Amino acid sequence: MDRKYKVVGQPCRKKDSMQLLLGKPVYTSDVVPGGALVVRLLRSPHANAMVKSVDVSLARKVPGVVDVYTWQDVPATRFAIAGQTYPEPSPYDRLILDRHVRFVGDPVAIIAAENDKAARRAMRLVKVEYEVLPAVTDPHAALDNPVLVHPEEDWEPPCPVGGDNKRNLVASGEEKDGDVEAVLADCDMVLDRTYHTRAFQQAMMETFRTYTTLDRYGRLHVISSTQIVFHCRRILSRALGIPKSRIRAEKPRIGGGFGAKQTAVCEVYPAFVTLKTGRPAQLIYTREESQIAGSPRHEMEIRVRLGADRDGHIRALDVYTLSNSGAYGEHGPTTVGLSGHKSIPLYTGGLEAFRFGYDVVYTNLQPAGAYRGYGATQGIFAVESTVNELAERLGMDPTVIRERNMVREGMVMPAYYNEPVNACALDRCMARCKELFDWDRRYPVREMGNGKVRTAGVAMAMQGSCISNVDVGSATLKLSEDGTYNLILGAADMGTGCDTILAQMVAECMDCTVDSVAVFGADTDISPYDSGSYASSTTYVTGKAVEKACDQLKEKICEIAAGMLSCEPGELTFEGACVRRAGTGQSVSLTDIAYKSQAGNCIAAETTATHSSPCSPPPYMVGMVEIELDRYTGQVTVLDYVAVVDCGTPINPALARVQTEGGLVQGIGMTLSENVTYNAAGRPIESSFLQYKIPTRLDMGHLRVEFESSYEPTGPFGAKSIGEIVINTPAPAIAHAIYRATGVWHRSLPITPEEIAMDTPLDSEA
């Protein structure tokens, strides 16, 4: 990073670190009052059924039960729970409770009770009669299947995304540039491969949870572990049929989200109870509920057709994605786009033609949602694995083939909305990663004896820094009477440290310490509008709003000081602790200006700035992994993972490193152990952490992270995003290393020891 800053680019302790370290009450369940009604949901045991009748008479007689609600008690307006900017791309296909239940886990009844024991007892006494219907559980069979997941006539798509509920189609589309078929026909080598990824769970430690009450004005006050307070308010307004002005949504500290809490999974149920009873209510999902009725990654099947010449020049890419949205359509139309838009452009360097087509279908399985990487993870696994196979077939070093074809600074990316590449250090990421990893030594296969072998794999990735022309970030900055600042945000810190890095930006702009900046967020009554914490947009979009707010506040501070010094604002210079008049040496302290703003003053010592970007500059990354594989058991041990990231200017390198390490761990877990499977009835088998195997730090080996900075001119201090890019390289890199060790390509995730052992020829050992 050529530019020198005082605070930006420096490690800085997180704003909430001491609270967390000392176990202070910061999470939703810590900060809400006691005495709320306990809300529980009775869920369908069937993948597809009509509720013929619900008898709640016995359940209502249980001591402590306040009421039990069914589909007959709720509003009949369909809505979407995806946290996206209005008008939502996701279809309006849900009711709070529906007579037609569409997956195992779909809510059938809401129980409100004084305590959990009464609620659970009442759940067992609700008698439901179902008409069980045939279920569609295979995404390949979903399109134009006579069994419709959503046959209702009031299904509504707010945006034209190619969906058709009478075809089980959530969204469909195609984009292309050049004549793909002609270029493929002229290539020396064409690979046609199909890849499959599961509906991986975010597995955040804090499950979904929401507390609701009526405030002293009779408004619905929602306190939730959510990434999307403003979207949550809009979703509740539509679902409950009340004006947004009657709803206040806020979030405390979030115990992890990874995209799951970009979906309003549980907020509507306690909100409905509070409106019906007038009493506070709280719903806390169990781990099982989070596993079987949460918001996991979309299962996808990606077909890649790649055409290249013998010298490794990649000339054409044709990607088709079939995405399984499950029983409802939230995030289905948007996640699928990233599977092509964030994989194909990596090879802009020599690409003559591309095509990207997709279908998103309904099935009678758990509905999917947002997960870190948001579709790019699946597409990059497929495209990068195909490039690695091309390198192996051509006998080329896979790093060399990438160096010949990768996107570089100054190019224009046709497969990425024709955006120009203003800042790209992908070439330097590759060179530095090879150096750190010692690629030339580790890449060859090395026999270790006793059936064990060591080797390496590589992948590169890109993401985005916002949703261009859509995302909005805002910040309010106030001067306090002691010369410090209050920063008020609508973005949600969910452990990423965004409160801290945005405070660092204020400190840099206002020439003060980070401790002089108090941060508050997010609350729809107090915070300026912000799209929320998703799409890797907080640093890039909200950060730019912070930068703008600082510039505007400096001007206002100088205006106030000009009145105090009897001069024009243009004669003054802001110097952090004071404002100085040029030529005279006169100055006035920031504290005196703050006091003056409170007496006989007509200039507000605060400002709100908003920012939206017409582009979404990609961060880039290269990852290299060394594994040891046991051919007899199929066990894969990750020994070393080196990642080099271009996120523009790292605002806080320590937090950026932690973000990268966390993403690598999640990526390794979904590659090797995490799995979502269903029994014959369509119920997820992995309903707890006993079955759903997330990795621990002991499973990770040695993680090394470095940064190769570019400077993005449209970002604050040259910054781009980092939150999502970091999960995208482990799957293709590890799959590549497993091929090197076994001679077998695994194109479906996860790659379990059983599959490796069954597919590995033992006579391949030297």
mmCIF file of C-alpha atoms in Angstrom, residues 399-573:
data_model
loop_
_atom_site.group_PDB
_atom_site.id
_atom_site.type_symbol
_atom_site.label_atom_id
_atom_site.label_comp_id
_atom_site.label_asym_id
_atom_site.label_seq_id
_atom_site.Cartn_x
_atom_site.Cartn_y
_atom_site.Cartn_z
ATOM 1 C CA THR A 399 -0.320 -21.890 -11.893
ATOM 2 C CA VAL A 400 1.176 -21.233 -15.315
ATOM 3 C CA ILE A 401 -2.087 -21.865 -17.155
ATOM 4 C CA ARG A 402 -3.755 -19.342 -14.853
ATOM 5 C CA GLU A 403 -1.028 -16.778 -15.379
ATOM 6 C CA ARG A 404 -1.672 -17.028 -19.119
ATOM 7 C CA ASN A 405 -5.421 -16.530 -18.849
ATOM 8 C CA MET A 406 -6.236 -14.592 -15.677
ATOM 9 C CA VAL A 407 -7.993 -11.243 -15.541
ATOM 10 C CA ARG A 408 -5.647 -8.315 -15.039
ATOM 11 C CA GLU A 409 -5.864 -4.659 -14.166
ATOM 12 C CA GLY A 410 -7.055 -2.491 -17.042
ATOM 13 C CA MET A 411 -9.184 -5.165 -18.704
ATOM 14 C CA VAL A 412 -12.953 -5.074 -19.190
ATOM 15 C CA MET A 413 -14.944 -8.118 -18.034
ATOM 16 C CA PRO A 414 -17.801 -8.978 -20.451
ATOM 17 C CA ALA A 415 -19.017 -11.749 -18.119
ATOM 18 C CA TYR A 416 -19.143 -9.282 -15.205
ATOM 19 C CA TYR A 417 -21.566 -6.699 -16.578
ATOM 20 C CA ASN A 418 -18.756 -5.223 -18.716
ATOM 21 C CA GLU A 419 -17.168 -3.643 -15.659
ATOM 22 C CA PRO A 420 -13.623 -2.312 -16.044
ATOM 23 C CA VAL A 421 -10.927 -3.709 -13.783
ATOM 24 C CA ASN A 422 -9.711 -0.640 -11.910
ATOM 25 C CA ALA A 423 -7.724 -2.501 -9.289
ATOM 26 C CA CYS A 424 -6.449 -6.068 -9.589
ATOM 27 C CA ALA A 425 -3.436 -7.679 -7.970
ATOM 28 C CA LEU A 426 -4.392 -11.248 -8.891
ATOM 29 C CA ASP A 427 -1.120 -11.743 -10.754
ATOM 30 C CA ARG A 428 0.834 -10.594 -7.696
ATOM 31 C CA CYS A 429 -1.345 -12.800 -5.455
ATOM 32 C CA MET A 430 -0.359 -15.813 -7.568
ATOM 33 C CA ALA A 431 3.350 -14.964 -7.534
ATOM 34 C CA ARG A 432 3.413 -14.295 -3.792
ATOM 35 C CA CYS A 433 1.376 -17.400 -2.985
ATOM 36 C CA LYS A 434 3.753 -19.595 -5.004
ATOM 37 C CA GLU A 435 6.678 -18.085 -3.120
ATOM 38 C CA LEU A 436 5.156 -18.453 0.361
ATOM 39 C CA PHE A 437 3.881 -21.954 -0.301
ATOM 40 C CA ASP A 438 7.059 -23.158 -2.030
ATOM 41 C CA TRP A 439 4.867 -24.416 -4.866
ATOM 42 C CA ASP A 440 7.552 -25.990 -7.042
ATOM 43 C CA ARG A 441 8.643 -28.246 -4.190
ATOM 44 C CA ARG A 442 5.244 -29.153 -2.772
ATOM 45 C CA TYR A 443 3.230 -29.623 -5.946
ATOM 46 C CA PRO A 444 4.803 -32.972 -6.981
ATOM 47 C CA VAL A 445 3.324 -36.115 -5.445
ATOM 48 C CA ARG A 446 5.470 -37.401 -2.565
ATOM 49 C CA GLU A 447 5.064 -40.912 -1.185
ATOM 50 C CA MET A 448 5.342 -41.009 2.601
ATOM 51 C CA GLY A 449 4.984 -44.787 3.115
ATOM 52 C CA ASN A 450 2.178 -46.845 4.681
ATOM 53 C CA GLY A 451 -0.219 -45.799 1.937
ATOM 54 C CA LYS A 452 0.152 -42.073 2.711
ATOM 55 C CA VAL A 453 0.930 -39.469 0.106
ATOM 56 C CA ARG A 454 1.448 -35.716 0.162
ATOM 57 C CA THR A 455 0.731 -33.255 -2.603
ATOM 58 C CA ALA A 456 -0.821 -29.872 -3.294
ATOM 59 C CA GLY A 457 -3.605 -28.077 -5.143
ATOM 60 C CA VAL A 458 -4.364 -24.525 -6.226
ATOM 61 C CA ALA A 459 -7.323 -22.283 -7.027
ATOM 62 C CA MET A 460 -8.087 -18.630 -7.492
ATOM 63 C CA ALA A 461 -11.296 -16.690 -6.903
ATOM 64 C CA MET A 462 -13.084 -13.385 -7.184
ATOM 65 C CA GLN A 463 -16.190 -11.948 -5.543
ATOM 66 C CA GLY A 464 -17.818 -8.505 -5.468
ATOM 67 C CA SER A 465 -17.929 -5.511 -3.141
ATOM 68 C CA CYS A 466 -21.662 -4.794 -3.228
ATOM 69 C CA ILE A 467 -24.691 -5.188 -5.465
ATOM 70 C CA SER A 468 -23.985 -2.448 -7.984
ATOM 71 C CA ASN A 469 -26.696 0.170 -8.528
ATOM 72 C CA VAL A 470 -28.716 -1.374 -5.692
ATOM 73 C CA ASP A 471 -26.972 -1.398 -2.298
ATOM 74 C CA VAL A 472 -27.156 1.758 -0.199
ATOM 75 C CA GLY A 473 -24.950 2.538 2.768
ATOM 76 C CA SER A 474 -25.450 5.464 5.137
ATOM 77 C CA ALA A 475 -23.747 6.946 8.169
ATOM 78 C CA THR A 476 -24.618 9.684 10.640
ATOM 79 C CA LEU A 477 -21.680 11.429 12.315
ATOM 80 C CA LYS A 478 -22.172 13.767 15.278
ATOM 81 C CA LEU A 479 -19.756 15.982 17.159
ATOM 82 C CA SER A 480 -20.136 15.536 20.907
ATOM 83 C CA GLU A 481 -19.577 18.346 23.410
ATOM 84 C CA ASP A 482 -16.237 16.936 24.562
ATOM 85 C CA GLY A 483 -14.842 16.946 21.043
ATOM 86 C CA THR A 484 -15.429 13.259 20.356
ATOM 87 C CA TYR A 485 -17.739 11.701 17.778
ATOM 88 C CA ASN A 486 -20.793 9.482 17.582
ATOM 89 C CA LEU A 487 -21.075 7.257 14.510
ATOM 90 C CA ILE A 488 -24.566 5.871 13.893
ATOM 91 C CA LEU A 489 -24.937 3.053 11.381
ATOM 92 C CA GLY A 490 -27.597 0.881 9.795
ATOM 93 C CA ALA A 491 -25.107 -1.873 8.957
ATOM 94 C CA ALA A 492 -24.920 -4.846 11.299
ATOM 95 C CA ASP A 493 -21.676 -5.998 12.879
ATOM 96 C CA MET A 494 -22.032 -9.782 13.105
ATOM 97 C CA GLY A 495 -18.525 -10.467 14.314
ATOM 98 C CA THR A 496 -16.813 -9.097 11.222
ATOM 99 C CA GLY A 497 -15.577 -6.009 13.039
ATOM 100 C CA CYS A 498 -17.311 -3.498 10.775
ATOM 101 C CA ASP A 499 -18.063 -1.209 13.751
ATOM 102 C CA THR A 500 -14.322 -1.049 14.344
ATOM 103 C CA ILE A 501 -13.139 -0.495 10.781
ATOM 104 C CA LEU A 502 -15.765 2.187 10.160
ATOM 105 C CA ALA A 503 -14.612 3.898 13.356
ATOM 106 C CA GLN A 504 -11.052 3.675 12.017
ATOM 107 C CA MET A 505 -12.184 5.513 8.905
ATOM 108 C CA VAL A 506 -13.671 8.280 11.048
ATOM 109 C CA ALA A 507 -10.464 8.466 13.083
ATOM 110 C CA GLU A 508 -8.407 8.763 9.894
ATOM 111 C CA CYS A 509 -10.626 11.450 8.387
ATOM 112 C CA MET A 510 -11.139 13.471 11.564
ATOM 113 C CA ASP A 511 -7.557 13.078 12.833
ATOM 114 C CA CYS A 512 -8.542 11.570 16.158
ATOM 115 C CA THR A 513 -8.171 8.255 17.946
ATOM 116 C CA VAL A 514 -10.456 5.271 17.408
ATOM 117 C CA ASP A 515 -11.425 5.516 21.091
ATOM 118 C CA SER A 516 -12.806 8.992 20.338
ATOM 119 C CA VAL A 517 -15.454 7.436 18.088
ATOM 120 C CA ALA A 518 -18.490 5.806 19.720
ATOM 121 C CA VAL A 519 -20.399 3.507 17.357
ATOM 122 C CA PHE A 520 -24.088 2.652 17.451
ATOM 123 C CA GLY A 521 -26.083 0.354 15.148
ATOM 124 C CA ALA A 522 -28.441 -0.851 13.974
ATOM 125 C CA ASP A 523 -31.947 0.394 14.755
ATOM 126 C CA THR A 524 -34.596 1.430 12.225
ATOM 127 C CA ASP A 525 -35.795 4.258 14.512
ATOM 128 C CA ILE A 526 -32.345 5.783 14.930
ATOM 129 C CA SER A 527 -29.981 4.585 12.207
ATOM 130 C CA PRO A 528 -29.902 6.073 8.716
ATOM 131 C CA TYR A 529 -31.064 3.663 6.030
ATOM 132 C CA ASP A 530 -28.609 0.922 5.097
ATOM 133 C CA SER A 531 -29.249 -2.163 2.976
ATOM 134 C CA GLY A 532 -27.657 -4.273 5.696
ATOM 135 C CA SER A 533 -24.604 -6.430 6.160
ATOM 136 C CA TYR A 534 -24.459 -8.712 3.153
ATOM 137 C CA ALA A 535 -22.982 -8.894 -0.348
ATOM 138 C CA SER A 536 -19.604 -7.927 1.164
ATOM 139 C CA SER A 537 -20.794 -4.324 0.970
ATOM 140 C CA THR A 538 -20.184 -2.766 4.383
ATOM 141 C CA THR A 539 -16.552 -1.701 4.014
ATOM 142 C CA TYR A 540 -16.961 -0.617 0.402
ATOM 143 C CA VAL A 541 -20.400 1.046 0.393
ATOM 144 C CA THR A 542 -21.031 2.086 3.998
ATOM 145 C CA GLY A 543 -17.346 2.954 4.337
ATOM 146 C CA LYS A 544 -17.676 5.439 1.490
ATOM 147 C CA ALA A 545 -20.718 6.935 3.216
ATOM 148 C CA VAL A 546 -18.593 7.356 6.352
ATOM 149 C CA GLU A 547 -15.893 9.087 4.318
ATOM 150 C CA LYS A 548 -18.494 11.456 2.833
ATOM 151 C CA ALA A 549 -20.006 12.163 6.261
ATOM 152 C CA CYS A 550 -16.596 13.102 7.626
ATOM 153 C CA ASP A 551 -15.970 15.562 4.795
ATOM 154 C CA GLN A 552 -19.378 17.150 5.306
ATOM 155 C CA LEU A 553 -18.947 17.397 9.076
ATOM 156 C CA LYS A 554 -15.574 19.104 8.674
ATOM 157 C CA GLU A 555 -17.291 21.764 6.578
ATOM 158 C CA LYS A 556 -19.950 22.308 9.249
ATOM 159 C CA ILE A 557 -17.360 22.471 12.013
ATOM 160 C CA CYS A 558 -15.496 25.130 10.028
ATOM 161 C CA GLU A 559 -18.738 27.078 9.533
ATOM 162 C CA ILE A 560 -19.357 27.149 13.279
ATOM 163 C CA ALA A 561 -15.739 28.115 13.937
ATOM 164 C CA ALA A 562 -15.950 30.895 11.344
ATOM 165 C CA GLY A 563 -18.688 32.550 13.383
ATOM 166 C CA MET A 564 -16.545 32.263 16.488
ATOM 167 C CA LEU A 565 -13.511 33.807 14.743
ATOM 168 C CA SER A 566 -15.498 36.365 12.710
ATOM 169 C CA CYS A 567 -14.133 35.172 9.383
ATOM 170 C CA GLU A 568 -15.182 33.197 6.335
ATOM 171 C CA PRO A 569 -15.171 29.350 6.450
ATOM 172 C CA GLY A 570 -12.824 29.292 3.483
ATOM 173 C CA GLU A 571 -10.115 30.909 5.623
ATOM 174 C CA LEU A 572 -10.128 27.995 8.053
ATOM 175 C CA THR A 573 -8.375 24.649 8.097
#
